[in-house]
Every structure is written in C-alpha cells, then in structure tokens.
Amino acid sequence: IVKNLVENSATFNSKTAFSQEKYVRKKKGKYILKFKVERLCPDNLSETILPTLLVEADEEDDGKRRLPLRVDTLGLILHHGNISGNMRVMCHDRTNGLLPACILNRLGLEGTLYVVYDKTSMPATAFAKNMHVPQWKERWKAIPASPQFFSDEAEAVTSPTDASSPVTEKVRWEGEPKEDAAGNRGPSQWIKAKEARQMFAEAPADTLIIAGFENEIVPVLKKLFPFLSLSGNLVIYCPFMEPLERIYALIRDEAVCISISDTWYRHQQVLPGRTHPQVNMSTAGGFILTAVKVENAIGCESIFGTVKVSADASKQPVIGQKREREEGEQPTRSTTE
C-alpha cells in the first residue's frame, strides 16, 4: 500500500530527502499495523484489561460490571496472600474472573480455590481457559452464598416444585453437572452449601482474599472471616481507602500485622537528555489491606461471632487473680522477707 501511494504521488519526487522519509513514515503509521504475539500470563492479561500506560484509543473501564485491577496491585495481592502450591484459598471476586484465574495459575496442580458467588452470579472461566490452567474445573470450586453456608441455624431451603422454575437454578445451587450427549456427567464445579460449611469447619482456608466494591467488602468480611484458619493471611482490595479504615478498626482484636498500602509504579521514558517518567498513566491502583488472623482473647466479644469458651479453659486461673484455696490446703509462706 505504501509503495503504491509513493508511486502515485505527484509531489513525492519534488520533495527533499527529509520530507520523503517523513512522508513514508507517516503512511506506514497509518496503513501498517504492527503487533506482537505473547503467551497469555497474569501480567500481560491485567495490563490489557487495565493498561497502566494510557493512550487515546483506550476506552474507560466499566466499573459497575468489573472491578479494575492493575498489574502491580495484582502482584501485591498474590504476594501478601502467600499463594503457593498445596494451599486452600477462599476468594470473593468482582474482577470478572481475572483474580481467580491468576490465583489458580500460582497454585499449580496441588492447591484448590473456593470462590463464593451470590445467587445471580456464575463463575467467569474465560481467563482460566485462555491461560490454559491445568485442571481448572477440578481445582476451582464455586460455593453458593446461601444461608446454609453462613449459619448452622438456617433452615434447609426446599427446591421449588413449580414447573416454571428454571433448571439452571437447580444446577447452579446443587452443583450438579450437565449431561453430555452420551449421558455422562463431568466433574462438578459447584459444591453444596452444607457440604462446604462442614468442609471448612474441619479444615479452614489458608488464605482469604476479598476483591470487591466499597459498599460490600465489610459485610462479606463478616461472613467469610470465620472460615479463615488461625495464622491465615487476609488480603482485601478496594478502590477506596475509607472502607479499609473501617475494617482496620474492626479486626484489631482478631488479627495482627494489619496494614493498608497502595502502589503506583511508573513507566520511564529513556532517551538521551529526555529521561523522565511517563505523564499519561493510570493512577487507579486502589488500596490493599493485609493482616494475619490470630485467636481472640477469652471472653472478648467478636464481631464475627461469640467466642466459645471451652470447659478446660474456664478452669484455668486468670493472670492477676487469686486462686481459691482447696479444702485442707495449708497456706504457703514466701521465701523472701
């Protein structure tokens, strides 16, 4: 195309060498498209969805449908969550499947991811499929956010007998996989609420990661925090700092090493005499709260539920309190005067 434009130009031969080079370079930038094929991985996937270096052709992200997550923030979430092999990670996701796919990629073949979804949500598995995460359906388990999962006192929800009720609700809540043409059922991605609660009661999650909007992260934390094991890592991502400040005050008696941080790395232009940071960059990196869960003091009230004092713990004397003398016991004298 550029060769035909040069041959058909009436003024190209009359231009200077500098003008001819400028003309060819301008036409190449207009008609020739340069692209590079890369292997899909978490960093370039996040950079494609929310680029750190903005250009005029980039469209604004729809925050109502997907939570924006930059590549530097994604790296910090995986780092503070201590995501590694043979781990059980619980997650609340509003990134349209980006965060679960990156967690599965970091877990390898040994770990398992549990994502809690509400009634109107379904797992967004496009990113995990395109990243070729091995056995993603067996290791990515979805849990319905029903009262049976959050409370033992919730009554069993009976399935509707109305013929007009959609079949997809039954598959979604009961975790029954669909049958193929041969009548075989594949591995189910959904877990029943009662089974999930019993499973986490026996073996809590090693890490809890919450990525949500500012109006939902506090209620979600109150529901999912009891399922996190002691010494487990807690990571909460939010685009705004104010909800994280409230959570900081709520978990002071429940966790240690609590911190709120943000990050913003910049692209650098390196040219002779013109080395400086890029000006047009995204600053919406968001904020991250990190903490480590510990056991609450005996008798303290917890926002995540009443702490049950065991029978053995109630017999132990409290520091600074006199122990009652048993019948027939003689008083002991101090060795110091």
XYZ file of C-alpha atoms in Angstrom:
337
model
C 0.000 0.000 0.000
C 2.752 2.422 0.906
C 4.616 1.623 -2.337
C 1.547 2.390 -4.442
C 0.988 5.639 -2.578
C 4.569 6.716 -3.269
C 4.334 5.825 -6.977
C 1.004 7.606 -7.439
C 2.051 10.730 -5.540
C 2.547 13.704 -7.882
C 4.706 15.678 -5.434
C 6.826 12.898 -3.912
C 9.777 13.293 -6.326
C 9.884 17.032 -5.805
C 10.248 16.669 -2.014
C 13.556 16.711 -0.186
C 15.047 13.535 1.250
C 13.914 14.518 4.733
C 10.369 15.224 3.524
C 10.240 11.929 1.615
C 11.296 9.990 4.718
C 8.710 11.819 6.795
C 6.010 11.099 4.186
C 6.821 7.362 4.100
C 6.930 7.143 7.905
C 3.542 8.847 8.187
C 1.920 6.482 5.676
C 3.412 3.434 7.376
C 1.969 4.522 10.713
C -1.453 4.948 9.114
C -1.741 1.801 6.988
C 0.648 -0.723 8.545
C -0.409 -2.434 11.767
C 2.340 -3.798 13.990
C 1.505 -6.481 16.530
C 3.315 -8.937 18.769
C 2.132 -12.400 19.826
C 2.731 -13.163 23.508
C 1.924 -16.072 25.748
C -1.052 -15.249 27.965
C 0.029 -14.772 31.579
C -1.283 -12.762 34.561
C 0.838 -9.660 33.965
C 0.025 -9.027 30.301
C -3.592 -10.088 30.851
C -4.066 -7.481 33.574
C -2.147 -4.920 31.523
C -4.508 -5.489 28.589
C -7.668 -5.099 30.665
C -6.471 -2.045 32.623
C -3.336 -0.586 30.985
C -1.021 1.397 33.215
C 0.106 3.489 30.238
C -2.938 5.256 28.808
C -3.348 6.165 25.151
C -6.155 7.926 23.341
C -7.572 4.695 21.899
C -8.117 3.118 25.332
C -11.706 3.033 26.454
C -12.795 3.718 30.001
C -13.415 0.666 32.133
C -16.974 -0.033 33.213
C -16.590 -0.100 36.981
C -20.152 -1.267 37.537
C -19.512 -4.603 35.822
C -15.868 -5.294 36.641
C -13.573 -4.142 39.400
C -10.423 -2.597 37.872
C -7.254 -4.386 38.941
C -3.865 -3.166 37.788
C -0.912 -5.472 37.274
C 1.094 -4.025 40.172
C -1.863 -4.392 42.545
C -2.454 -7.947 41.328
C 1.139 -8.851 42.087
C 0.859 -7.478 45.628
C -2.363 -9.425 46.263
C -0.694 -12.691 45.247
C 2.381 -11.813 47.296
C 0.610 -10.862 50.537
C -1.764 -13.812 50.170
C 1.275 -16.130 50.167
C -0.242 -18.055 47.258
C 1.747 -21.233 46.680
C 1.211 -24.899 45.980
C -0.909 -27.183 48.191
C -2.975 -24.330 49.644
C -6.712 -23.851 50.119
C -7.682 -20.315 49.146
C -11.098 -18.720 49.662
C -11.929 -15.728 47.472
C -14.658 -13.176 46.878
C -14.261 -11.933 43.318
C -15.570 -8.893 41.464
C -12.902 -8.834 38.751
C -14.912 -10.959 36.304
C -12.673 -13.996 36.716
C -9.278 -12.286 36.424
C -8.239 -12.742 40.054
C -9.333 -16.427 40.341
C -7.507 -17.287 37.117
C -4.291 -15.712 38.400
C -4.640 -17.470 41.758
C -5.085 -20.844 40.030
C -2.054 -20.143 37.870
C 0.009 -19.509 41.021
C -1.368 -22.525 42.940
C -0.134 -25.017 40.386
C -1.512 -28.551 40.434
C -1.770 -29.038 44.206
C -3.876 -26.160 45.564
C -7.631 -25.564 45.465
C -9.569 -22.315 45.059
C -13.021 -21.742 46.589
C -14.991 -18.748 45.324
C -18.266 -17.675 46.960
C -20.904 -16.468 44.496
C -24.315 -14.966 45.091
C -27.491 -16.289 43.516
C -27.229 -14.207 40.329
C -23.538 -14.918 39.605
C -21.732 -17.652 37.737
C -18.005 -18.416 37.508
C -16.318 -16.433 34.736
C -13.949 -19.086 33.393
C -12.831 -17.423 30.148
C -9.498 -16.195 31.549
C -8.646 -19.564 33.101
C -9.401 -21.359 29.832
C -7.342 -18.952 27.718
C -4.407 -19.177 30.140
C -4.550 -22.987 29.792
C -4.611 -23.521 33.538
C -4.394 -27.307 34.038
C -7.410 -28.971 35.646
C -9.027 -25.640 36.418
C -12.517 -27.130 36.726
C -11.433 -29.661 39.360
C -9.460 -27.095 41.397
C -11.802 -24.095 41.049
C -14.818 -24.779 43.262
C -17.826 -22.467 43.482
C -19.857 -22.114 46.681
C -23.364 -20.599 46.731
C -23.750 -17.713 49.163
C -26.815 -19.216 50.816
C -27.850 -19.043 54.500
C -26.985 -22.726 54.859
C -23.326 -21.923 54.231
C -23.042 -18.975 56.625
C -25.109 -20.317 59.535
C -25.854 -23.664 61.131
C -29.272 -22.457 62.271
C -30.508 -21.735 58.736
C -33.356 -23.948 57.662
C -32.947 -26.190 54.679
C -34.108 -24.483 51.527
C -36.519 -26.751 49.724
C -36.315 -26.820 45.976
C -39.414 -25.404 44.241
C -41.796 -27.883 42.705
C -43.232 -25.379 40.282
C -42.756 -26.496 36.697
C -41.968 -22.927 35.652
C -38.795 -22.785 37.770
C -35.677 -22.844 35.597
C -33.495 -25.917 35.612
C -30.364 -23.776 35.711
C -31.126 -22.754 39.299
C -31.041 -26.386 40.360
C -27.728 -26.966 38.601
C -26.323 -23.734 39.991
C -27.216 -24.287 43.631
C -26.910 -28.042 43.958
C -23.716 -28.275 41.927
C -24.961 -30.933 39.552
C -23.001 -31.008 36.263
C -24.845 -31.161 32.992
C -25.010 -34.352 30.986
C -23.356 -34.640 27.602
C -24.764 -36.363 24.527
C -23.680 -39.769 25.845
C -25.361 -39.191 29.210
C -22.109 -38.871 31.173
C -21.647 -36.246 33.866
C -18.359 -34.392 34.087
C -16.713 -33.044 37.242
C -18.888 -30.556 39.079
C -17.575 -27.075 39.783
C -20.241 -26.295 42.396
C -20.308 -27.508 46.000
C -23.433 -27.720 48.103
C -23.642 -25.136 50.871
C -23.940 -27.663 53.722
C -21.026 -29.722 52.438
C -18.876 -26.612 52.032
C -19.608 -25.428 55.578
C -18.792 -28.844 57.019
C -15.597 -28.989 54.980
C -14.343 -25.596 56.207
C -15.376 -26.452 59.774
C -12.981 -29.390 59.670
C -10.191 -27.630 57.716
C -10.431 -23.816 57.389
C -8.954 -21.928 54.464
C -5.293 -20.950 54.481
C -5.862 -17.592 52.790
C -8.861 -15.286 52.384
C -8.798 -12.792 49.503
C -11.606 -10.261 49.037
C -11.752 -8.026 45.971
C -14.974 -6.049 45.996
C -16.619 -2.668 45.814
C -16.683 -0.234 48.706
C -20.272 -0.981 49.773
C -19.877 -4.767 50.101
C -16.463 -5.655 51.474
C -17.425 -5.138 55.137
C -20.488 -7.463 55.056
C -18.535 -10.013 53.022
C -15.672 -9.967 55.536
C -18.026 -10.558 58.464
C -19.425 -13.638 56.711
C -16.183 -15.185 55.408
C -13.722 -14.345 58.184
C -14.780 -17.290 60.441
C -13.775 -19.701 57.649
C -10.144 -18.494 57.746
C -7.735 -20.562 59.804
C -5.525 -19.161 62.546
C -2.284 -17.697 61.182
C -4.070 -17.416 57.836
C -3.418 -14.486 55.527
C -6.154 -11.917 54.926
C -5.963 -9.680 51.826
C -8.682 -7.154 50.951
C -8.582 -4.966 47.849
C -10.781 -1.916 47.387
C -10.502 1.106 45.067
C -11.083 3.444 48.047
C -9.390 3.718 51.436
C -12.362 4.595 53.670
C -13.892 1.060 53.821
C -10.478 -0.402 54.622
C -10.067 2.051 57.510
C -13.315 0.767 58.972
C -12.148 -2.833 58.587
C -8.863 -1.902 60.265
C -10.790 -0.856 63.373
C -12.999 -3.952 63.282
C -10.258 -6.603 63.170
C -7.782 -5.116 65.641
C -8.647 -7.805 68.205
C -8.819 -10.540 65.577
C -5.584 -10.104 63.618
C -2.006 -8.852 63.771
C 0.343 -7.189 61.291
C -2.554 -5.113 59.932
C -1.531 -2.600 57.290
C -3.094 -0.569 54.479
C -0.929 0.203 51.480
C -1.113 1.349 47.898
C 1.302 1.135 44.995
C 1.982 3.023 41.818
C 4.866 2.127 39.559
C 5.527 4.290 36.507
C 6.847 3.694 33.029
C 10.088 5.551 32.315
C 10.974 7.182 29.018
C 14.709 6.642 28.442
C 16.131 8.911 25.729
C 19.350 10.930 25.510
C 18.733 14.066 27.564
C 14.985 13.301 27.850
C 14.707 10.598 30.516
C 11.639 11.131 32.682
C 8.536 9.240 33.906
C 5.635 8.901 31.503
C 2.966 11.528 32.054
C -0.162 9.771 30.744
C -0.515 6.913 33.214
C -3.312 5.322 35.182
C -3.336 6.260 38.872
C -6.246 3.982 39.905
C -4.160 1.356 41.651
C -6.501 1.022 44.624
C -5.647 0.111 48.219
C -4.813 -3.220 49.882
C -5.373 -4.262 53.498
C -3.263 -7.168 54.715
C -3.408 -8.983 58.059
C -2.750 -12.309 59.782
C -5.574 -13.893 61.773
C -4.928 -14.802 65.407
C -7.013 -16.241 68.212
C -9.102 -13.717 70.101
C -8.763 -13.298 73.860
C -11.017 -15.488 76.010
C -14.248 -13.724 76.871
C -13.845 -10.882 74.373
C -16.771 -10.097 72.133
C -16.096 -10.674 68.465
C -17.843 -9.012 65.552
C -17.576 -12.325 63.716
C -19.450 -14.312 66.353
C -19.346 -15.047 70.067
C -16.147 -16.709 71.210
C -17.000 -20.033 72.846
C -15.012 -20.703 75.999
C -14.146 -24.372 76.412
C -14.632 -26.184 79.720
C -10.888 -26.676 80.207
C -10.131 -23.040 79.541
C -12.689 -21.851 82.109
C -10.867 -23.761 84.921
C -7.551 -22.089 84.240
C -6.739 -19.154 86.559
C -6.605 -15.703 85.064
C -3.338 -13.801 85.407
C -3.528 -11.356 88.326
C -6.407 -13.178 90.066
C -6.063 -15.134 93.317
C -6.634 -18.869 93.177
C -9.166 -20.205 95.673
C -7.638 -22.437 98.352
C -8.858 -26.014 98.279
C -10.216 -27.748 101.390
C -7.423 -28.896 103.711
C -4.697 -26.997 101.860
C -2.155 -25.248 104.094
C -1.045 -21.688 103.239
C 2.452 -21.373 101.828
C 4.983 -18.864 103.131
C 7.056 -16.687 100.883
C 10.793 -17.275 100.828
C 11.515 -13.551 100.733
C 11.011 -11.233 103.651
